[in-house]
């Protein structure tokens, strides 16, 4: 369910870096928009898409802007060939090759090359499994809200965010908040602070 259409579980991040204007924001979304799989061994693809429909790429500029928020989504597609199925296909192909070429043994390099060839053929037949993560970036207050729940997806979001917009995102926690409330403190001083003190200071 969309974060703008109902109740969902959200994670909050602090955005560090210069706030892009509308033109630069859209340029970043277009640069790293989601692109479908091409032929090859690639098993994962990710990129930005429209928050209303993951098939709309790049995100529609008219719908990205929502008052002081920029709203878009991260689409991550994965495709996998089950190892047991891949091994079964490779074994059959090896048996066929040995019969056709009258070979008693197939070398290691040839086996690896054959396995890659079979995997490519099978990957073309596998339907990708898509995951869509919504993002609402409060450009005024430097806070990002997202439906990314797992650490893996949050890592993907963090990596692509800095690539597209030149901004770092950090989960909002006492230590992060302390840097915002006390920007003159060094990293060493922040690490020495008591989390309870930070919570009291934030309050």
Coordinates of C-alpha atoms in Angstrom, one line a residue, residues 28-160:
X28 CA 19.4 12.2 -10.8
X29 CA 16.2 10.2 -11.1
X30 CA 16.6 10.0 -14.9
X31 CA 20.3 9.1 -14.7
X32 CA 19.7 6.1 -12.4
X33 CA 16.2 5.1 -13.5
X34 CA 15.3 1.5 -13.4
X35 CA 16.3 -0.4 -16.6
X36 CA 15.2 -4.0 -17.4
X37 CA 17.6 -6.9 -17.5
X38 CA 19.7 -7.3 -20.6
X39 CA 21.2 -10.6 -21.8
X40 CA 23.9 -12.0 -19.5
X41 CA 24.4 -13.4 -16.0
X42 CA 23.1 -10.4 -14.1
X43 CA 20.8 -11.4 -11.3
X44 CA 19.8 -8.1 -9.8
X45 CA 18.9 -4.7 -11.2
X46 CA 17.8 -1.5 -9.3
X47 CA 16.8 2.0 -10.2
X48 CA 14.3 4.8 -9.6
X49 CA 10.7 4.6 -10.8
X50 CA 7.4 6.4 -10.3
X51 CA 5.8 5.9 -6.8
X52 CA 2.4 5.3 -8.5
X53 CA 3.5 2.6 -10.9
X54 CA 6.9 0.8 -11.0
X55 CA 6.6 0.5 -14.8
X56 CA 6.9 4.3 -15.2
X57 CA 10.5 5.2 -15.7
X58 CA 11.9 7.7 -15.1
X59 CA 9.5 9.0 -12.4
X60 CA 7.0 11.5 -13.8
X61 CA 8.3 15.0 -12.8
X62 CA 4.8 16.3 -12.4
X63 CA 4.2 13.6 -9.7
X64 CA 7.6 13.7 -7.9
X65 CA 6.9 17.1 -6.4
X66 CA 4.4 16.9 -3.5
X67 CA 4.5 20.3 -1.6
X68 CA 7.8 20.3 0.2
X69 CA 8.3 16.6 -0.5
X70 CA 9.9 14.7 -3.4
X71 CA 8.2 11.4 -3.7
X72 CA 9.5 8.5 -5.9
X73 CA 10.3 4.8 -5.5
X74 CA 13.2 2.4 -5.8
X75 CA 12.6 -0.7 -7.8
X76 CA 14.8 -3.8 -7.2
X77 CA 14.3 -6.8 -9.5
X78 CA 16.0 -10.1 -8.9
X79 CA 16.0 -13.3 -10.9
X80 CA 17.4 -16.6 -9.7
X81 CA 18.0 -20.0 -11.2
X82 CA 17.6 -22.7 -8.4
X83 CA 21.1 -24.3 -8.0
X84 CA 19.6 -27.8 -8.2
X85 CA 17.9 -27.0 -11.4
X86 CA 21.0 -25.4 -12.9
X87 CA 23.1 -28.4 -11.9
X88 CA 20.6 -30.8 -13.5
X89 CA 20.7 -28.9 -16.8
X90 CA 24.5 -28.6 -16.8
X91 CA 24.8 -32.4 -16.2
X92 CA 22.5 -33.2 -19.1
X93 CA 24.4 -30.8 -21.4
X94 CA 27.7 -32.4 -20.4
X95 CA 26.5 -35.9 -21.1
X96 CA 25.3 -34.8 -24.5
X97 CA 28.6 -33.1 -25.2
X98 CA 30.6 -36.1 -24.2
X99 CA 28.5 -38.4 -26.5
X100 CA 28.6 -36.0 -29.5
X101 CA 32.4 -35.4 -29.2
X102 CA 33.2 -38.9 -27.9
X103 CA 34.9 -37.5 -24.8
X104 CA 35.8 -39.4 -21.7
X105 CA 36.3 -36.1 -19.7
X106 CA 35.5 -32.4 -20.0
X107 CA 38.1 -30.0 -18.7
X108 CA 37.4 -27.5 -15.9
X109 CA 37.4 -24.4 -18.1
X110 CA 35.0 -26.0 -20.6
X111 CA 32.7 -27.0 -17.8
X112 CA 32.6 -23.5 -16.4
X113 CA 32.0 -22.0 -19.8
X114 CA 29.2 -24.5 -20.4
X115 CA 27.6 -23.8 -17.0
X116 CA 27.6 -20.0 -17.7
X117 CA 26.0 -20.7 -21.1
X118 CA 23.3 -22.8 -19.6
X119 CA 22.7 -20.2 -16.8
X120 CA 22.2 -17.4 -19.4
X121 CA 19.7 -19.5 -21.2
X122 CA 17.7 -20.3 -18.1
X123 CA 17.9 -16.7 -16.8
X124 CA 16.2 -15.5 -20.0
X125 CA 13.2 -17.7 -19.1
X126 CA 13.0 -16.6 -15.4
X127 CA 10.5 -13.9 -14.6
X128 CA 12.1 -11.2 -12.3
X129 CA 10.8 -10.8 -8.8
X130 CA 10.3 -7.0 -8.3
X131 CA 10.4 -5.2 -5.0
X132 CA 9.3 -1.6 -4.8
X133 CA 10.4 0.7 -2.0
X134 CA 8.7 4.1 -1.7
X135 CA 10.6 7.3 -0.7
X136 CA 9.4 10.6 0.5
X137 CA 12.1 13.2 0.9
X138 CA 11.4 16.2 3.0
X139 CA 13.6 18.7 1.2
X140 CA 12.9 21.5 3.7
X141 CA 13.8 19.6 6.9
X142 CA 16.4 17.1 5.4
X143 CA 14.4 14.0 6.5
X144 CA 13.7 11.0 4.3
X145 CA 10.9 8.6 4.9
X146 CA 10.9 5.2 3.3
X147 CA 9.2 1.8 3.3
X148 CA 12.6 0.1 3.1
X149 CA 12.5 -2.4 6.0
X150 CA 15.4 -4.8 5.5
X151 CA 19.1 -3.9 6.0
X152 CA 19.9 -5.1 2.5
X153 CA 17.3 -2.9 0.8
X154 CA 18.3 0.1 3.0
X155 CA 21.9 -0.5 1.9
X156 CA 20.8 -0.5 -1.8
X157 CA 18.8 2.7 -1.2
X158 CA 21.8 4.4 0.5
X159 CA 24.2 3.4 -2.3
X160 CA 22.0 4.7 -5.1

